Amino acid sequence: MGVNIRSAPRAEAAHEPRISRRTVLTGSGAALVVIALGSTRRADTRGVFDPAGGQAFAPWTDWQAEGQDVPIALVSAAILASNAHNAQPWLFRVQDTSLDLFEDTSRSLGSLDPFGRELHIGLGCALENLLLAAPANGYEHKLLLGPDPADPGHVATVALSPGRAEETELYSAIPHRHTNRYPFDTSRPVSNSSLTTLGALNDEPDVRVHWFTSRAERDRIHELLAGAAADINADPEQSYDNGPRWLRQDKQSIEHHRDGLTLDTMGLAAAAVLAAKMLPDPGPEEAGRAWLASVHEQAGTAGAFGILAVRDDRDRAQRIRVGRIWQRIHLWTTVNRLAAQPMNQLHERADREAQLGLRPEYGAALEELLGDPGWRALFTFRIGHPTQQAPPSPRRPVPRVLTT
């Protein structure tokens, strides 16, 4: 079965402004031109001078702040976890001898995640960070996956008892792990030994890691991802949930929401980020074309693709376990100077097909890719050698994610 790469037509020249984004970005003096077009005030409000400044980014540096309550320190680590669109779908209840993790369904990705797959994976990522932080802060822990019969939103209880303090390299990597959306270095393949070590991080019998490393395999996944991205872009609900709903384009929005995606985290070249901040915001069509171009570039520069698979892709506990394994993989790549990025457009379209009763084009493609009867593809990602270091994303502080 084939899925064609789709591309949106270029806008007619007559409709382009006299000085277009394309003109600005391709000129040799791009930065100077953009600054000349804007004002110092706009540059400041759009975060040109200090893109990772402000309290929205403080959790990355304050996660081990002296004087904070010790169980709270575990939450400080948990909130720095990987999660789809930086929606941060978690709540925590902290007690002297235990921590409880809950779903925050108000932070669902809507039409991109109609069955909660990405929400549950993100919760698994937060749980893994929390469990890594427990021994580092002098706790032994016992995990009990939920739900609590009295609360369907309950995900897990972590019982805590005094233990010997012990930090691991994965724990130490927590504040340095960021999703890298830049193109990867195609001249440097990911070694087989790295893939073997990453696969060995999976200690869950109901989770499998499948690697796709050959040129033909990577090209096929590139093709599928491009097609899925085009279909997301053409679906009004998915396009909105994928873009405007979670995009924070200025400092005021970033500080207010403390979640979502920023222009600095989108993997754009420096001149493109500057233009996006200083020029008027693009319309939906232009923004959609830019996102499709990014997906093409990201998928086309993957050193390897990985798919995490489970027996039952609708089982919440298995999704949580996949999140834990993904967080572990992402932290290991951080320690070893590799880059990683979730690329779940295939799953988002497969879920949308199931939600709307459409022909399972992408669901069938995932089955074909996996070629492993009895297993279901749940999560796709790319890894490779970075060309640039990824910046941090905004995070809600601990007080905002506590519940009683």
JSON list of N, CA and C in Angstrom, two decimals, residues 200-225:
[
{"chain": "A", "resi": 200, "resn": "ALA", "atom": "N", "xyz": [17.94, -2.14, 24.93]},
{"chain": "A", "resi": 200, "resn": "ALA", "atom": "CA", "xyz": [18.08, -2.81, 26.22]},
{"chain": "A", "resi": 200, "resn": "ALA", "atom": "C", "xyz": [17.49, -1.99, 27.37]},
{"chain": "A", "resi": 201, "resn": "LEU", "atom": "N", "xyz": [17.19, -0.72, 27.12]},
{"chain": "A", "resi": 201, "resn": "LEU", "atom": "CA", "xyz": [16.53, 0.08, 28.16]},
{"chain": "A", "resi": 201, "resn": "LEU", "atom": "C", "xyz": [15.10, -0.37, 28.40]},
{"chain": "A", "resi": 202, "resn": "ASN", "atom": "N", "xyz": [14.55, -1.11, 27.48]},
{"chain": "A", "resi": 202, "resn": "ASN", "atom": "CA", "xyz": [13.19, -1.62, 27.61]},
{"chain": "A", "resi": 202, "resn": "ASN", "atom": "C", "xyz": [13.18, -2.88, 28.46]},
{"chain": "A", "resi": 203, "resn": "ASP", "atom": "N", "xyz": [12.62, -2.77, 29.66]},
{"chain": "A", "resi": 203, "resn": "ASP", "atom": "CA", "xyz": [12.51, -3.94, 30.54]},
{"chain": "A", "resi": 203, "resn": "ASP", "atom": "C", "xyz": [11.06, -4.36, 30.73]},
{"chain": "A", "resi": 204, "resn": "GLU", "atom": "N", "xyz": [10.18, -3.90, 29.82]},
{"chain": "A", "resi": 204, "resn": "GLU", "atom": "CA", "xyz": [8.76, -4.23, 29.93]},
{"chain": "A", "resi": 204, "resn": "GLU", "atom": "C", "xyz": [8.42, -5.35, 28.96]},
{"chain": "A", "resi": 205, "resn": "PRO", "atom": "N", "xyz": [7.91, -6.49, 29.43]},
{"chain": "A", "resi": 205, "resn": "PRO", "atom": "CA", "xyz": [7.60, -7.60, 28.52]},
{"chain": "A", "resi": 205, "resn": "PRO", "atom": "C", "xyz": [6.49, -7.30, 27.53]},
{"chain": "A", "resi": 206, "resn": "ASP", "atom": "N", "xyz": [5.62, -6.32, 27.85]},
{"chain": "A", "resi": 206, "resn": "ASP", "atom": "CA", "xyz": [4.54, -6.00, 26.92]},
{"chain": "A", "resi": 206, "resn": "ASP", "atom": "C", "xyz": [4.85, -4.78, 26.06]},
{"chain": "A", "resi": 207, "resn": "VAL", "atom": "N", "xyz": [6.14, -4.42, 25.92]},
{"chain": "A", "resi": 207, "resn": "VAL", "atom": "CA", "xyz": [6.58, -3.34, 25.04]},
{"chain": "A", "resi": 207, "resn": "VAL", "atom": "C", "xyz": [7.72, -3.87, 24.17]},
{"chain": "A", "resi": 208, "resn": "ARG", "atom": "N", "xyz": [7.70, -3.54, 22.88]},
{"chain": "A", "resi": 208, "resn": "ARG", "atom": "CA", "xyz": [8.79, -3.87, 21.98]},
{"chain": "A", "resi": 208, "resn": "ARG", "atom": "C", "xyz": [9.29, -2.61, 21.27]},
{"chain": "A", "resi": 209, "resn": "VAL", "atom": "N", "xyz": [10.59, -2.58, 20.99]},
{"chain": "A", "resi": 209, "resn": "VAL", "atom": "CA", "xyz": [11.19, -1.49, 20.22]},
{"chain": "A", "resi": 209, "resn": "VAL", "atom": "C", "xyz": [11.57, -2.03, 18.86]},
{"chain": "A", "resi": 210, "resn": "HIS", "atom": "N", "xyz": [11.06, -1.42, 17.81]},
{"chain": "A", "resi": 210, "resn": "HIS", "atom": "CA", "xyz": [11.39, -1.80, 16.44]},
{"chain": "A", "resi": 210, "resn": "HIS", "atom": "C", "xyz": [12.21, -0.66, 15.82]},
{"chain": "A", "resi": 211, "resn": "TRP", "atom": "N", "xyz": [13.35, -1.00, 15.21]},
{"chain": "A", "resi": 211, "resn": "TRP", "atom": "CA", "xyz": [14.22, 0.00, 14.58]},
{"chain": "A", "resi": 211, "resn": "TRP", "atom": "C", "xyz": [14.10, -0.08, 13.06]},
{"chain": "A", "resi": 212, "resn": "PHE", "atom": "N", "xyz": [14.20, 1.10, 12.43]},
{"chain": "A", "resi": 212, "resn": "PHE", "atom": "CA", "xyz": [14.16, 1.21, 10.98]},
{"chain": "A", "resi": 212, "resn": "PHE", "atom": "C", "xyz": [15.37, 2.05, 10.57]},
{"chain": "A", "resi": 213, "resn": "THR", "atom": "N", "xyz": [16.37, 1.40, 10.00]},
{"chain": "A", "resi": 213, "resn": "THR", "atom": "CA", "xyz": [17.65, 2.06, 9.79]},
{"chain": "A", "resi": 213, "resn": "THR", "atom": "C", "xyz": [18.10, 2.13, 8.35]},
{"chain": "A", "resi": 214, "resn": "SER", "atom": "N", "xyz": [17.62, 1.23, 7.50]},
{"chain": "A", "resi": 214, "resn": "SER", "atom": "CA", "xyz": [18.09, 1.24, 6.11]},
{"chain": "A", "resi": 214, "resn": "SER", "atom": "C", "xyz": [17.52, 2.45, 5.38]},
{"chain": "A", "resi": 215, "resn": "ARG", "atom": "N", "xyz": [18.16, 2.79, 4.27]},
{"chain": "A", "resi": 215, "resn": "ARG", "atom": "CA", "xyz": [17.69, 3.93, 3.47]},
{"chain": "A", "resi": 215, "resn": "ARG", "atom": "C", "xyz": [16.27, 3.70, 2.99]},
{"chain": "A", "resi": 216, "resn": "ALA", "atom": "N", "xyz": [15.97, 2.48, 2.55]},
{"chain": "A", "resi": 216, "resn": "ALA", "atom": "CA", "xyz": [14.63, 2.18, 2.05]},
{"chain": "A", "resi": 216, "resn": "ALA", "atom": "C", "xyz": [13.59, 2.30, 3.17]},
{"chain": "A", "resi": 217, "resn": "GLU", "atom": "N", "xyz": [13.91, 1.80, 4.36]},
{"chain": "A", "resi": 217, "resn": "GLU", "atom": "CA", "xyz": [12.98, 1.88, 5.48]},
{"chain": "A", "resi": 217, "resn": "GLU", "atom": "C", "xyz": [12.74, 3.32, 5.89]},
{"chain": "A", "resi": 218, "resn": "ARG", "atom": "N", "xyz": [13.80, 4.10, 5.96]},
{"chain": "A", "resi": 218, "resn": "ARG", "atom": "CA", "xyz": [13.65, 5.50, 6.36]},
{"chain": "A", "resi": 218, "resn": "ARG", "atom": "C", "xyz": [12.89, 6.30, 5.31]},
{"chain": "A", "resi": 219, "resn": "ASP", "atom": "N", "xyz": [13.14, 6.00, 4.03]},
{"chain": "A", "resi": 219, "resn": "ASP", "atom": "CA", "xyz": [12.41, 6.69, 2.98]},
{"chain": "A", "resi": 219, "resn": "ASP", "atom": "C", "xyz": [10.92, 6.37, 3.04]},
{"chain": "A", "resi": 220, "resn": "ARG", "atom": "N", "xyz": [10.60, 5.12, 3.33]},
{"chain": "A", "resi": 220, "resn": "ARG", "atom": "CA", "xyz": [9.19, 4.73, 3.42]},
{"chain": "A", "resi": 220, "resn": "ARG", "atom": "C", "xyz": [8.49, 5.46, 4.57]},
{"chain": "A", "resi": 221, "resn": "ILE", "atom": "N", "xyz": [9.14, 5.52, 5.73]},
{"chain": "A", "resi": 221, "resn": "ILE", "atom": "CA", "xyz": [8.53, 6.22, 6.86]},
{"chain": "A", "resi": 221, "resn": "ILE", "atom": "C", "xyz": [8.45, 7.73, 6.57]},
{"chain": "A", "resi": 222, "resn": "HIS", "atom": "N", "xyz": [9.46, 8.27, 5.92]},
{"chain": "A", "resi": 222, "resn": "HIS", "atom": "CA", "xyz": [9.42, 9.67, 5.50]},
{"chain": "A", "resi": 222, "resn": "HIS", "atom": "C", "xyz": [8.19, 9.93, 4.63]},
{"chain": "A", "resi": 223, "resn": "GLU", "atom": "N", "xyz": [7.97, 9.06, 3.65]},
{"chain": "A", "resi": 223, "resn": "GLU", "atom": "CA", "xyz": [6.82, 9.20, 2.76]},
{"chain": "A", "resi": 223, "resn": "GLU", "atom": "C", "xyz": [5.50, 9.16, 3.54]},
{"chain": "A", "resi": 224, "resn": "LEU", "atom": "N", "xyz": [5.40, 8.20, 4.44]},
{"chain": "A", "resi": 224, "resn": "LEU", "atom": "CA", "xyz": [4.17, 8.07, 5.22]},
{"chain": "A", "resi": 224, "resn": "LEU", "atom": "C", "xyz": [3.95, 9.27, 6.14]},
{"chain": "A", "resi": 225, "resn": "LEU", "atom": "N", "xyz": [5.00, 9.73, 6.78]},
{"chain": "A", "resi": 225, "resn": "LEU", "atom": "CA", "xyz": [4.87, 10.88, 7.67]},
{"chain": "A", "resi": 225, "resn": "LEU", "atom": "C", "xyz": [4.45, 12.13, 6.90]}
]
